[in-house]
Coordinates of C-alpha atoms and ligand atoms in Angstrom, one line a residue:
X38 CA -3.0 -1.6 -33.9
X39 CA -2.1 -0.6 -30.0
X40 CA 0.9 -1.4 -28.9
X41 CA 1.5 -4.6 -26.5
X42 CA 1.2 -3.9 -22.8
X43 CA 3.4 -6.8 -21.4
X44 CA 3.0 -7.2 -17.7
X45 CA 5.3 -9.1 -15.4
X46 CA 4.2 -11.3 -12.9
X47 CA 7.0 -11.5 -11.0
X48 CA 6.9 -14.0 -8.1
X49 CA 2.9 -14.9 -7.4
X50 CA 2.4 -17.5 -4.4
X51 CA 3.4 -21.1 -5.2
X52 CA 7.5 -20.7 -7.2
X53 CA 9.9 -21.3 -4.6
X54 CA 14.0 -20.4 -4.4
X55 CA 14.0 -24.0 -4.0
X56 CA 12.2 -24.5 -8.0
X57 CA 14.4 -21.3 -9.5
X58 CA 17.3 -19.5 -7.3
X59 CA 16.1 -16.2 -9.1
X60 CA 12.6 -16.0 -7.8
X61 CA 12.0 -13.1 -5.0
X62 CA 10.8 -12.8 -1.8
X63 CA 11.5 -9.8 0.3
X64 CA 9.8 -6.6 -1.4
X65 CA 13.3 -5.3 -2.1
X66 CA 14.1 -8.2 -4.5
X67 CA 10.5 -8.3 -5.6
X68 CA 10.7 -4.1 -6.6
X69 CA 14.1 -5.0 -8.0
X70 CA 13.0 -7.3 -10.0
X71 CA 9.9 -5.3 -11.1
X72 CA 12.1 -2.7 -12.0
X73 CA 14.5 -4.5 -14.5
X74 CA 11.2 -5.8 -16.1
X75 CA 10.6 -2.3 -16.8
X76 CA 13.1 -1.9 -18.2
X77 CA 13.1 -4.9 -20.3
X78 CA 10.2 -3.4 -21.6
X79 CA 7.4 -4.1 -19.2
X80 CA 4.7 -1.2 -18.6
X81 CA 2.8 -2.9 -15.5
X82 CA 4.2 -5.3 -12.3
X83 CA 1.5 -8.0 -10.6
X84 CA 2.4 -8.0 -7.5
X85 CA 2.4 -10.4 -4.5
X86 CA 4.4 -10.8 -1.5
X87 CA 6.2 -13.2 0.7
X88 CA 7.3 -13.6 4.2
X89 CA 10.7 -12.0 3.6
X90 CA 12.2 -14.9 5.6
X91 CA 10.5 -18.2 4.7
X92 CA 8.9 -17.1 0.9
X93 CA 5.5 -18.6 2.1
X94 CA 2.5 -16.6 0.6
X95 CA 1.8 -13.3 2.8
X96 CA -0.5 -10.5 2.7
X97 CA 0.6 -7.8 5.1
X98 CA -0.5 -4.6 3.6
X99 CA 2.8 -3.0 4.7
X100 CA 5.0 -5.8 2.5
X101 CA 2.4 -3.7 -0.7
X102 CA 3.1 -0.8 0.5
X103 CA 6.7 -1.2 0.9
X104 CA 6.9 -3.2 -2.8
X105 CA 4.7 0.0 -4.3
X106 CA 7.0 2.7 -3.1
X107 CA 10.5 1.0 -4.1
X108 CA 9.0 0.7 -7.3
X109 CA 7.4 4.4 -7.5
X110 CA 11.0 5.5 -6.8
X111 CA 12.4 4.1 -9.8
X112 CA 10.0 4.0 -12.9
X113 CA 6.9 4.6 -13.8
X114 CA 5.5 1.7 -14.6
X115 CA 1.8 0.5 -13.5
X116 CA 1.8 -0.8 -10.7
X117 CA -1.3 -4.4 -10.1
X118 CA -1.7 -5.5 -6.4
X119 CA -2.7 -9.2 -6.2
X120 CA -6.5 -9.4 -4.3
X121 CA -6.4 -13.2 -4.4
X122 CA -5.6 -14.0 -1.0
X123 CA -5.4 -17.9 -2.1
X124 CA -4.4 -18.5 1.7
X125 CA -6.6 -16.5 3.7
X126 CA -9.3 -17.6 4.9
X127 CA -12.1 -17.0 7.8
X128 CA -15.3 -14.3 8.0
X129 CA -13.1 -11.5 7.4
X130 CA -11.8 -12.8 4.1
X131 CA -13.0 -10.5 1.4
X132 CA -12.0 -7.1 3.9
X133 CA -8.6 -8.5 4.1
X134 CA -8.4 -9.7 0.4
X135 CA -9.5 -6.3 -0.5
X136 CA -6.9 -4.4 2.0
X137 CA -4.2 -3.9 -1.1
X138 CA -7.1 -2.1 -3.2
X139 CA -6.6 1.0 -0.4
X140 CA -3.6 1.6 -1.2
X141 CA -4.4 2.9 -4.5
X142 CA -2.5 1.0 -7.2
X143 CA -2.9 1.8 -10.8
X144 CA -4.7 -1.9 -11.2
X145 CA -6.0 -4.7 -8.7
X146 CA -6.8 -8.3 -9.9
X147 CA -10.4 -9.6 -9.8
X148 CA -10.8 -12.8 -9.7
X149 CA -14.6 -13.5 -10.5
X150 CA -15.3 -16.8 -10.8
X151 CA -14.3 -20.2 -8.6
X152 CA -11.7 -22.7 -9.8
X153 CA -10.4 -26.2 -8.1
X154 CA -6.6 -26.2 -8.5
X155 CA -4.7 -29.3 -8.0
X156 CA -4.4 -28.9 -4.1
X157 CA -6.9 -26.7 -3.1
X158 CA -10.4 -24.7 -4.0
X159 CA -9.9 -21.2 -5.0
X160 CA -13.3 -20.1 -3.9
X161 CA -14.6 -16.6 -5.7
X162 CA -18.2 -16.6 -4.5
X163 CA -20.8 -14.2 -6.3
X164 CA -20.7 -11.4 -3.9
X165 CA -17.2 -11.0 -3.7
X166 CA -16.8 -10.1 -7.1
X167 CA -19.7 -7.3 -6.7
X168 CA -18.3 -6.3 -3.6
X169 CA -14.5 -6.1 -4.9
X170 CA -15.7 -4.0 -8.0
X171 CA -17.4 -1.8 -6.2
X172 CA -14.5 -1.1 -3.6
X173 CA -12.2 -0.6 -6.9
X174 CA -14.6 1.9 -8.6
X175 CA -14.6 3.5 -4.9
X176 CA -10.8 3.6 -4.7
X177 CA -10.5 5.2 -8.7
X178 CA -8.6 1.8 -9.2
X179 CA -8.9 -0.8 -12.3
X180 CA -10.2 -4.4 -12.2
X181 CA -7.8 -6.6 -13.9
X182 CA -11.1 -9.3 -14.3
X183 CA -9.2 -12.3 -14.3
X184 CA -10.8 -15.6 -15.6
X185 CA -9.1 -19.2 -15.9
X186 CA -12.9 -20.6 -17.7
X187 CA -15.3 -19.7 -20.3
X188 CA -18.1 -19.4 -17.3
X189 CA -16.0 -16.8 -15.5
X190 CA -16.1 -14.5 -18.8
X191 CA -20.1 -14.9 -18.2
X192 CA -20.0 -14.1 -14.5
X193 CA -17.5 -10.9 -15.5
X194 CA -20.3 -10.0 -18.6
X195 CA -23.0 -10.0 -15.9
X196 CA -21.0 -7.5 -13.4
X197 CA -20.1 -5.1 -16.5
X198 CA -24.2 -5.3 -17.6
X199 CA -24.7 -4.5 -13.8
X200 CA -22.9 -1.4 -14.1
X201 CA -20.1 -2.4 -11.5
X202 CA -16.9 -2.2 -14.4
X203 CA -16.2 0.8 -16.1
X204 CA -15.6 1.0 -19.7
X205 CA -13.4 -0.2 -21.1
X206 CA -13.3 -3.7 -19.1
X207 CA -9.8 -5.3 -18.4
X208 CA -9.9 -9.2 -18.8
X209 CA -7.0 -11.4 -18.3
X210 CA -7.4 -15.0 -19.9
X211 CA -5.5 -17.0 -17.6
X212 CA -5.1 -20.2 -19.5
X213 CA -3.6 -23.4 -18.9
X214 CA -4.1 -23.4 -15.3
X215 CA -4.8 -27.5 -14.3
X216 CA -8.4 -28.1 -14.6
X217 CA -9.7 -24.4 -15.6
X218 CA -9.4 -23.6 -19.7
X219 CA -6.5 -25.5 -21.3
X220 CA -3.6 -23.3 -22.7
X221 CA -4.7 -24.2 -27.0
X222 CA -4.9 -22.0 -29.6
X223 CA -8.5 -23.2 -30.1
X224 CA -9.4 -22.4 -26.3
X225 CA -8.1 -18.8 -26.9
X226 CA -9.7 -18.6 -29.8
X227 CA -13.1 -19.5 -27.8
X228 CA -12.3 -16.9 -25.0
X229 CA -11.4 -13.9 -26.8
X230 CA -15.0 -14.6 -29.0
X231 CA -16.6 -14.4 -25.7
X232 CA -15.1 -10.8 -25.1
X233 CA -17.3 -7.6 -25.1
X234 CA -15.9 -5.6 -28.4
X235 CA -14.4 -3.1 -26.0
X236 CA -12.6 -4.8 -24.1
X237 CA -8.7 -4.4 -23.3
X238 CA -7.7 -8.4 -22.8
X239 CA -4.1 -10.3 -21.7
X240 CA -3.3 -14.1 -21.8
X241 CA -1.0 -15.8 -19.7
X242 CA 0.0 -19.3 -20.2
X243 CA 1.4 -21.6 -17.6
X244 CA 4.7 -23.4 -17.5
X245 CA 5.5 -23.7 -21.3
X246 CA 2.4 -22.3 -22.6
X247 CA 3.5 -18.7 -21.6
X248 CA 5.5 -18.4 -24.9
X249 CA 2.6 -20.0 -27.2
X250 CA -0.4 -18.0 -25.2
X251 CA 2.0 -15.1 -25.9
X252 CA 2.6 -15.6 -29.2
X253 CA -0.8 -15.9 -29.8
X254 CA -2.1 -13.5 -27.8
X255 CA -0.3 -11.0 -29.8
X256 CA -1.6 -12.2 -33.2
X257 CA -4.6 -11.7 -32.0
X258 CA -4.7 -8.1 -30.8
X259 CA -4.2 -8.9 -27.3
X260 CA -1.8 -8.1 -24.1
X261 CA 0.5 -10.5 -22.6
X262 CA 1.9 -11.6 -19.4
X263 CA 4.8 -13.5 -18.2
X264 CA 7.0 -14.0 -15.4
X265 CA 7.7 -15.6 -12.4
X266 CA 4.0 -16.3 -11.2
X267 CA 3.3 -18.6 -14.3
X268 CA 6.3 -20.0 -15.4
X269 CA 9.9 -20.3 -14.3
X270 CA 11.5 -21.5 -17.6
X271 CA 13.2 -20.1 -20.3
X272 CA 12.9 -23.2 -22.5
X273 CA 12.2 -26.7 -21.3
X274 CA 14.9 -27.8 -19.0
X275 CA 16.5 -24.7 -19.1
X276 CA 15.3 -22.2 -16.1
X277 CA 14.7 -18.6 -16.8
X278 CA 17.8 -16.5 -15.1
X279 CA 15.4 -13.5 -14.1
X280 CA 12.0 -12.3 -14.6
X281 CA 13.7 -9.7 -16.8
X282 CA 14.6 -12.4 -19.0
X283 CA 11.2 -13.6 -19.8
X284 CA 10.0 -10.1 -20.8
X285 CA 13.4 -9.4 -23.1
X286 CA 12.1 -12.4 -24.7
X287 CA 8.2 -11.5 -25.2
X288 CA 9.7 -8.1 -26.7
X289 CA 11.5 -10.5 -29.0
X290 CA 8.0 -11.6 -30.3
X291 CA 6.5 -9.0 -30.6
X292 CA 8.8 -7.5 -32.6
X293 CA 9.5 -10.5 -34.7
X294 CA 5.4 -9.8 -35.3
X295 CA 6.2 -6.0 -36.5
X296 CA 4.3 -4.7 -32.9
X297 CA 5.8 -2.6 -30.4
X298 CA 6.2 -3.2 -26.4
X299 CA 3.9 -0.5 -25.0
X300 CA 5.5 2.3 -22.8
X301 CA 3.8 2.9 -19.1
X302 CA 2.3 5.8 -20.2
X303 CA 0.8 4.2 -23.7
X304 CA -0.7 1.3 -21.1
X305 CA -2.4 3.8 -18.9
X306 CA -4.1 5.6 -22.4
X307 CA -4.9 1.9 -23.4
X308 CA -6.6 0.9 -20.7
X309 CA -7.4 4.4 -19.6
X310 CA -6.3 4.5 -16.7
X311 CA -5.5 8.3 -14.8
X312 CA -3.2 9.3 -12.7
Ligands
ZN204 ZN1 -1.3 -13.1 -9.3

């Protein structure tokens, strides 16, 4: 079997200082922190950024650019820009959603379908998933096809039969999130049946999930993410101490499961990705 690709999401848009001290916001704590997840035993960073000085959500392409390069001078590990843009809005929305994709990461996410969070619609209509596809292929850069539903693994099936993902497609079940697919075995079970046989897949599981999803996800022949983004806990009550310390600790499964954490380079031959 391939080795594991863990990835490390290591700050996303809603954890606050305020929820866990450790959590970055400037792209010098968030390329730190990238950094010691590599060498935790990470092989690709999910990126997004903050306003350095309040944390809120940001997208200014220069925070990427400044987030890619600190982490390019350290290690080699893949670098995945965020395109979801949860807080943008108005008719220039996909352009600006799609600004990280031109800086030429090794991965972007691609999020196909729509979802209602708790406080807010996280709208993914049709043609922005053709459109964002096509602007990867353009850029040489790989979709990370995230879906939080079964209905979303349809919508992704219909861009690949269109011609718009290259082979081998990159699918990250995103399970547990409030009101898309609950994080069960079962449900992950259901997903990963829904899979084209040549796909490359993740899981992430939010809050406590992440260590279950993980767990399974690796039984199952899969990829796994943790971090920041999904879940700031070690253990219940107890708060994770770094994003560093979350991956240290998927390692720990997936050894204890006789797999190995995959290098940088082994993830770019996995998902075969060139650089
Ligand atoms: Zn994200």
């Amino acid at each position: 079997m391939d080795k594991v690709i863990i990835t490390a999401a290591v700050t996303g848009s809603r954890p606050t200082k305020a929820m866990n001290p450790a959590v970055p916001y400037t792209p010098e704590e968030i390329a730190k922190s990238a950094i010691d997840c590599c060498q935790a035993g990470a092989a690709i960073a999910h990126v997004h950024v903050r306003d350095p000085e309040t944390g809120k959500p940001d997208f200014r392409i220069e925070l990427f650019q400044e987030v890619m390069d600190r982490i390019r001078d350290q290690c080699d590990m893949l670098i995945n820009l965020t395109t979801s843009g949860l807080h943008l809005s108005g008719p220039d929305m996909i352009d600006r959603r799609l600004q990280p994709v031109a800086l030429r990461p090794d991965i972007c996410s691609l999020d196909v379908g729509s979802v209602n969070f708790p406080d807010a619609a996280f709208v993914n209509p049709p043609d922005w998933a053709s459109i964002a596809a096509q602007r990867m292929r353009d850029y040489g850069v790989k979709p990370e096809l995230e879906v939080f539903d079964v209905g979303h693994i349809y919508q992704a099936l219909s861009l690949i039969e269109e011609g718009l993902i290259d082979a081998p497609p990159y699918l990250q079940l995103c399970m547990g999130v409030r009101w898309g697919m609950e994080a069960t075995p079962e449900n992950l079970l259901f997903m990963k049946s829904k899979l084209p046989s040549n796909a490359r897949w993740s899981v992430l599981g939010v809050g406590r999930a992440q260590r279950e999803m993980a767990a399974l996800g690796i039984l199952l022949g899969g990829n796994v993410r943790v971090g920041f983004e999904d879940n700031i806990y070690l253990r219940e009550g107890i708060l994770a101490k770094s994003n560093a310390q979350l991956v240290e600790r998927a390692v720990e499964l997936i050894r204890a499961l006789d797999r190995e954490p995959a290098t940088p380079d082994e993830a770019r031959h996995i998902l075969t990705i060139v650089r």
